[in-house]
Amino acid sequence: MTIRILIADDEALLRMAFATVLEAQPDMAPVGEAADGDQAVRLARELCPDVVLMDVRMPGTDGIEATRQVVEVSPGSRVLILTTFDLDAYAFAGLHAGASGFLLKNTRPEELLTAIRNVAAGDAVVSPRITRRLLESFRPHLPDGSGGARTVRSEHDERLARLSAREREVLVQVGRGLSNTEIAATLYLAEATVKSHLGRILQKLELRDRIQAVVFAYESRLVHPA
């Protein structure tokens, strides 16, 4: 199965470099290039790519807003945010907008390819522990129980009611950054059982992947930043 990829970056040389790396892979095919967020959204709607490589800083509509729109107009497309060391603050906003993960722009080609394959398969491209540390770093963005945060909490409480007690326990451990193996050991479950619980959690809470489950666990206050 060929992974169809849309490249969104305002730098032509970077788009060319990404395309060259992707074209060399037997299971990947770049199907379009976008120089800004608006074009990325339009092409995503037209081409329905499996994965969108999305730069954060682009003229006009930036990568965060473009991610939000891509997820809406092309639900089957998964977005991989591209950022730099000094732009990691965008990562939380990108995940919140519906991205399936994020990469540093200077990542090695083999890491980029692995990330694309993982995202296309429905997995996250960052480890649970890295996700947890990221969220803790940006805890000011999380609900604090005041003002509009109460509305967010109420909405999340309604969705939490859909989970069984065991599923809620699993979600707490996911939010704490544990892997499936670690959750299985903590809750004395088989790893396959944990995986099944996680699948049902994502379905019931209408979440795309594990990263969004971590975000949800923090926003619903099941897990508190250290």
mmCIF file of C-alpha atoms in Angstrom:
data_model
loop_
_atom_site.group_PDB
_atom_site.id
_atom_site.type_symbol
_atom_site.label_atom_id
_atom_site.label_comp_id
_atom_site.label_asym_id
_atom_site.label_seq_id
_atom_site.Cartn_x
_atom_site.Cartn_y
_atom_site.Cartn_z
ATOM 1 C CA MET A 1 0.000 0.000 0.000
ATOM 2 C CA THR A 2 1.387 3.377 -1.041
ATOM 3 C CA ILE A 3 1.273 6.237 1.476
ATOM 4 C CA ARG A 4 0.114 9.391 -0.301
ATOM 5 C CA ILE A 5 1.756 12.503 1.141
ATOM 6 C CA LEU A 6 1.050 16.219 0.808
ATOM 7 C CA ILE A 7 3.999 18.522 1.595
ATOM 8 C CA ALA A 8 3.141 21.963 2.993
ATOM 9 C CA ASP A 9 6.068 24.353 3.457
ATOM 10 C CA ASP A 10 6.690 27.889 2.230
ATOM 11 C CA GLU A 11 10.316 27.111 1.367
ATOM 12 C CA ALA A 12 10.589 25.598 -2.110
ATOM 13 C CA LEU A 13 13.969 23.994 -1.421
ATOM 14 C CA LEU A 14 12.623 22.191 1.623
ATOM 15 C CA ARG A 15 9.613 20.930 -0.325
ATOM 16 C CA MET A 16 11.996 19.654 -2.988
ATOM 17 C CA ALA A 17 14.205 17.961 -0.399
ATOM 18 C CA PHE A 18 11.241 16.249 1.265
ATOM 19 C CA ALA A 19 9.847 15.149 -2.098
ATOM 20 C CA THR A 20 13.212 13.679 -3.145
ATOM 21 C CA VAL A 21 13.440 11.607 0.032
ATOM 22 C CA LEU A 22 9.844 10.397 -0.279
ATOM 23 C CA GLU A 23 10.047 9.505 -3.966
ATOM 24 C CA ALA A 24 12.952 7.162 -3.198
ATOM 25 C CA GLN A 25 10.684 5.018 -1.001
ATOM 26 C CA PRO A 26 8.725 2.163 -2.621
ATOM 27 C CA ASP A 27 5.783 2.660 -0.255
ATOM 28 C CA MET A 28 5.480 6.455 -0.450
ATOM 29 C CA ALA A 29 4.358 8.966 -3.045
ATOM 30 C CA PRO A 30 4.276 12.768 -2.731
ATOM 31 C CA VAL A 31 0.985 13.773 -4.343
ATOM 32 C CA GLY A 32 1.118 17.537 -3.949
ATOM 33 C CA GLU A 33 2.979 20.557 -2.616
ATOM 34 C CA ALA A 34 1.584 23.628 -0.876
ATOM 35 C CA ALA A 35 3.404 26.906 -0.253
ATOM 36 C CA ASP A 36 0.981 28.203 2.368
ATOM 37 C CA GLY A 37 -1.770 27.079 4.711
ATOM 38 C CA ASP A 38 -4.670 27.993 2.452
ATOM 39 C CA GLN A 39 -3.222 25.968 -0.406
ATOM 40 C CA ALA A 40 -2.571 23.057 1.955
ATOM 41 C CA VAL A 41 -6.228 22.990 3.002
ATOM 42 C CA ARG A 42 -7.423 23.211 -0.588
ATOM 43 C CA LEU A 43 -5.140 20.410 -1.779
ATOM 44 C CA ALA A 44 -6.029 18.241 1.201
ATOM 45 C CA ARG A 45 -9.693 18.571 0.266
ATOM 46 C CA GLU A 46 -8.986 17.724 -3.374
ATOM 47 C CA LEU A 47 -6.356 14.992 -2.958
ATOM 48 C CA CYS A 48 -7.308 13.391 0.387
ATOM 49 C CA PRO A 49 -3.687 12.426 1.187
ATOM 50 C CA ASP A 50 -2.897 9.866 3.853
ATOM 51 C CA VAL A 51 -0.376 12.168 5.547
ATOM 52 C CA VAL A 52 0.204 15.917 5.424
ATOM 53 C CA LEU A 53 3.667 17.221 6.353
ATOM 54 C CA MET A 54 2.707 20.628 7.755
ATOM 55 C CA ASP A 55 5.121 23.479 8.413
ATOM 56 C CA VAL A 56 4.113 25.778 11.275
ATOM 57 C CA ARG A 57 5.241 29.141 9.968
ATOM 58 C CA MET A 58 3.748 29.926 6.580
ATOM 59 C CA PRO A 59 2.322 33.129 5.086
ATOM 60 C CA GLY A 60 -1.396 33.722 5.461
ATOM 61 C CA THR A 61 -3.020 30.817 7.252
ATOM 62 C CA ASP A 62 -0.355 29.282 9.478
ATOM 63 C CA GLY A 63 0.248 25.574 9.982
ATOM 64 C CA ILE A 64 -1.790 25.364 13.186
ATOM 65 C CA GLU A 65 -4.967 26.768 11.690
ATOM 66 C CA ALA A 66 -4.345 24.839 8.468
ATOM 67 C CA THR A 67 -4.098 21.647 10.525
ATOM 68 C CA ARG A 68 -7.441 22.370 12.160
ATOM 69 C CA GLN A 69 -9.046 22.903 8.742
ATOM 70 C CA VAL A 70 -7.383 19.881 7.110
ATOM 71 C CA VAL A 71 -8.736 17.603 9.832
ATOM 72 C CA GLU A 72 -12.215 18.973 9.120
ATOM 73 C CA VAL A 73 -12.190 18.864 5.313
ATOM 74 C CA SER A 74 -10.254 15.603 4.977
ATOM 75 C CA PRO A 75 -10.921 13.408 8.052
ATOM 76 C CA GLY A 76 -8.894 10.554 6.618
ATOM 77 C CA SER A 77 -5.740 12.663 6.398
ATOM 78 C CA ARG A 78 -3.322 12.679 9.310
ATOM 79 C CA VAL A 79 -1.159 15.735 9.943
ATOM 80 C CA LEU A 80 2.482 15.655 10.972
ATOM 81 C CA ILE A 81 3.577 19.059 12.289
ATOM 82 C CA LEU A 82 7.076 20.268 11.405
ATOM 83 C CA THR A 83 8.750 22.579 13.911
ATOM 84 C CA THR A 84 12.170 23.765 15.055
ATOM 85 C CA PHE A 85 13.856 23.738 18.442
ATOM 86 C CA ASP A 86 12.740 27.281 19.226
ATOM 87 C CA LEU A 87 9.198 26.677 18.035
ATOM 88 C CA ASP A 88 8.230 23.773 20.277
ATOM 89 C CA ALA A 89 5.586 25.994 21.850
ATOM 90 C CA TYR A 90 3.578 25.383 18.692
ATOM 91 C CA ALA A 91 3.531 21.647 19.303
ATOM 92 C CA PHE A 92 0.757 21.723 21.910
ATOM 93 C CA ALA A 93 -1.390 23.982 19.736
ATOM 94 C CA GLY A 94 -0.787 21.670 16.785
ATOM 95 C CA LEU A 95 -1.794 18.561 18.720
ATOM 96 C CA HIS A 96 -4.835 20.402 20.040
ATOM 97 C CA ALA A 97 -5.764 21.308 16.458
ATOM 98 C CA GLY A 98 -5.813 17.635 15.492
ATOM 99 C CA ALA A 99 -2.251 16.826 14.436
ATOM 100 C CA SER A 100 -1.104 13.266 14.990
ATOM 101 C CA GLY A 101 2.346 14.308 16.104
ATOM 102 C CA PHE A 102 5.264 16.589 15.464
ATOM 103 C CA LEU A 103 8.842 16.439 14.247
ATOM 104 C CA LEU A 104 11.819 18.754 14.341
ATOM 105 C CA LYS A 105 12.684 20.065 10.897
ATOM 106 C CA ASN A 106 16.281 18.923 11.241
ATOM 107 C CA THR A 107 15.271 15.319 11.900
ATOM 108 C CA ARG A 108 17.191 12.659 10.016
ATOM 109 C CA PRO A 109 15.591 11.279 6.829
ATOM 110 C CA GLU A 110 15.204 7.787 8.289
ATOM 111 C CA GLU A 111 13.402 9.213 11.316
ATOM 112 C CA LEU A 112 11.100 11.224 9.073
ATOM 113 C CA LEU A 113 10.229 8.113 7.054
ATOM 114 C CA THR A 114 9.557 6.072 10.180
ATOM 115 C CA ALA A 115 7.359 8.841 11.548
ATOM 116 C CA ILE A 116 5.331 9.024 8.335
ATOM 117 C CA ARG A 117 4.779 5.267 8.341
ATOM 118 C CA ASN A 118 3.722 5.322 11.981
ATOM 119 C CA VAL A 119 1.301 8.182 11.440
ATOM 120 C CA ALA A 120 -0.171 6.509 8.355
ATOM 121 C CA ALA A 121 -0.688 3.346 10.436
ATOM 122 C CA GLY A 122 -2.615 5.330 13.054
ATOM 123 C CA ASP A 123 0.113 5.666 15.663
ATOM 124 C CA ALA A 124 1.659 8.736 17.284
ATOM 125 C CA VAL A 125 5.148 9.850 16.311
ATOM 126 C CA VAL A 126 6.289 10.940 19.759
ATOM 127 C CA SER A 127 6.678 8.751 22.800
ATOM 128 C CA PRO A 128 4.112 9.068 25.595
ATOM 129 C CA ARG A 129 6.819 10.355 27.943
ATOM 130 C CA ILE A 130 7.834 13.150 25.566
ATOM 131 C CA THR A 131 4.175 14.076 25.136
ATOM 132 C CA ARG A 132 3.742 14.213 28.903
ATOM 133 C CA ARG A 133 6.772 16.459 29.350
ATOM 134 C CA LEU A 134 5.545 18.723 26.582
ATOM 135 C CA LEU A 135 2.138 19.129 28.191
ATOM 136 C CA GLU A 136 3.674 19.790 31.583
ATOM 137 C CA SER A 137 5.861 22.476 30.024
ATOM 138 C CA PHE A 138 2.788 24.206 28.669
ATOM 139 C CA ARG A 139 0.439 23.665 31.565
ATOM 140 C CA PRO A 140 -0.644 27.364 31.514
ATOM 141 C CA HIS A 141 -2.574 26.435 28.374
ATOM 142 C CA LEU A 142 -4.508 23.728 30.221
ATOM 143 C CA PRO A 143 -7.808 24.309 32.062
ATOM 144 C CA ASP A 144 -7.249 25.647 35.585
ATOM 145 C CA GLY A 145 -10.794 25.459 36.859
ATOM 146 C CA SER A 146 -11.637 29.129 36.264
ATOM 147 C CA GLY A 147 -13.723 30.986 33.692
ATOM 148 C CA GLY A 148 -14.069 29.191 30.391
ATOM 149 C CA ALA A 149 -12.107 26.258 31.771
ATOM 150 C CA ARG A 150 -15.235 25.134 33.640
ATOM 151 C CA THR A 151 -17.054 24.863 30.328
ATOM 152 C CA VAL A 152 -14.252 22.750 28.900
ATOM 153 C CA ARG A 153 -14.306 20.558 32.001
ATOM 154 C CA SER A 154 -18.086 20.110 31.762
ATOM 155 C CA GLU A 155 -17.863 19.028 28.140
ATOM 156 C CA HIS A 156 -15.118 16.559 28.999
ATOM 157 C CA ASP A 157 -17.069 15.212 31.981
ATOM 158 C CA GLU A 158 -19.951 14.335 29.671
ATOM 159 C CA ARG A 159 -17.636 12.358 27.446
ATOM 160 C CA LEU A 160 -15.896 10.693 30.388
ATOM 161 C CA ALA A 161 -19.275 9.286 31.451
ATOM 162 C CA ARG A 162 -19.119 7.054 28.376
ATOM 163 C CA LEU A 163 -16.139 5.143 29.776
ATOM 164 C CA SER A 164 -16.227 2.145 32.058
ATOM 165 C CA ALA A 165 -14.273 2.280 35.320
ATOM 166 C CA ARG A 166 -11.482 0.163 33.838
ATOM 167 C CA GLU A 167 -11.293 2.295 30.691
ATOM 168 C CA ARG A 168 -10.973 5.393 32.860
ATOM 169 C CA GLU A 169 -8.110 3.735 34.759
ATOM 170 C CA VAL A 170 -6.353 2.994 31.488
ATOM 171 C CA LEU A 171 -6.867 6.574 30.305
ATOM 172 C CA VAL A 172 -5.261 7.903 33.492
ATOM 173 C CA GLN A 173 -2.170 5.784 32.871
ATOM 174 C CA VAL A 174 -2.043 6.887 29.229
ATOM 175 C CA GLY A 175 -2.184 10.479 30.427
ATOM 176 C CA ARG A 176 0.716 9.820 32.809
ATOM 177 C CA GLY A 177 2.842 8.803 29.849
ATOM 178 C CA LEU A 178 2.950 5.039 30.350
ATOM 179 C CA SER A 179 3.334 2.699 27.407
ATOM 180 C CA ASN A 180 0.932 -0.205 26.883
ATOM 181 C CA THR A 181 3.471 -2.566 28.442
ATOM 182 C CA GLU A 182 3.831 -0.355 31.520
ATOM 183 C CA ILE A 183 0.062 0.047 31.837
ATOM 184 C CA ALA A 184 -0.368 -3.727 31.667
ATOM 185 C CA ALA A 185 2.131 -4.171 34.506
ATOM 186 C CA THR A 186 0.578 -1.392 36.590
ATOM 187 C CA LEU A 187 -3.010 -2.608 36.244
ATOM 188 C CA TYR A 188 -2.179 -6.335 36.117
ATOM 189 C CA LEU A 189 -3.642 -6.765 32.649
ATOM 190 C CA ALA A 190 -2.485 -8.448 29.477
ATOM 191 C CA GLU A 191 -0.929 -6.020 27.019
ATOM 192 C CA ALA A 192 -3.480 -7.072 24.385
ATOM 193 C CA THR A 193 -6.249 -6.171 26.836
ATOM 194 C CA VAL A 194 -4.755 -2.711 27.354
ATOM 195 C CA LYS A 195 -4.626 -2.222 23.598
ATOM 196 C CA SER A 196 -8.285 -3.218 23.302
ATOM 197 C CA HIS A 197 -9.252 -0.824 26.104
ATOM 198 C CA LEU A 198 -7.352 2.000 24.430
ATOM 199 C CA GLY A 199 -9.111 1.354 21.140
ATOM 200 C CA ARG A 200 -12.509 1.590 22.839
ATOM 201 C CA ILE A 201 -11.432 4.731 24.700
ATOM 202 C CA LEU A 202 -10.497 6.465 21.461
ATOM 203 C CA GLN A 203 -13.763 5.403 19.878
ATOM 204 C CA LYS A 204 -15.970 6.484 22.787
ATOM 205 C CA LEU A 205 -14.225 9.814 23.281
ATOM 206 C CA GLU A 206 -14.064 10.453 19.519
ATOM 207 C CA LEU A 207 -10.299 10.894 19.573
ATOM 208 C CA ARG A 208 -7.905 10.271 16.696
ATOM 209 C CA ASP A 209 -4.906 8.784 18.494
ATOM 210 C CA ARG A 210 -2.953 8.312 21.702
ATOM 211 C CA ILE A 211 -1.629 11.874 21.739
ATOM 212 C CA GLN A 212 -5.136 13.295 21.764
ATOM 213 C CA ALA A 213 -5.973 10.879 24.573
ATOM 214 C CA VAL A 214 -3.121 12.380 26.630
ATOM 215 C CA VAL A 215 -4.365 15.902 25.906
ATOM 216 C CA PHE A 216 -7.897 14.844 26.891
ATOM 217 C CA ALA A 217 -6.682 13.318 30.162
ATOM 218 C CA TYR A 218 -5.049 16.609 31.118
ATOM 219 C CA GLU A 219 -7.926 18.801 30.017
ATOM 220 C CA SER A 220 -10.456 16.699 31.888
ATOM 221 C CA ARG A 221 -8.209 16.912 34.979
ATOM 222 C CA LEU A 222 -7.821 13.150 35.254
ATOM 223 C CA VAL A 223 -4.106 13.853 35.266
ATOM 224 C CA HIS A 224 -2.502 16.947 36.796
ATOM 225 C CA PRO A 225 0.800 18.456 35.628
ATOM 226 C CA ALA A 226 3.598 17.887 38.101
#
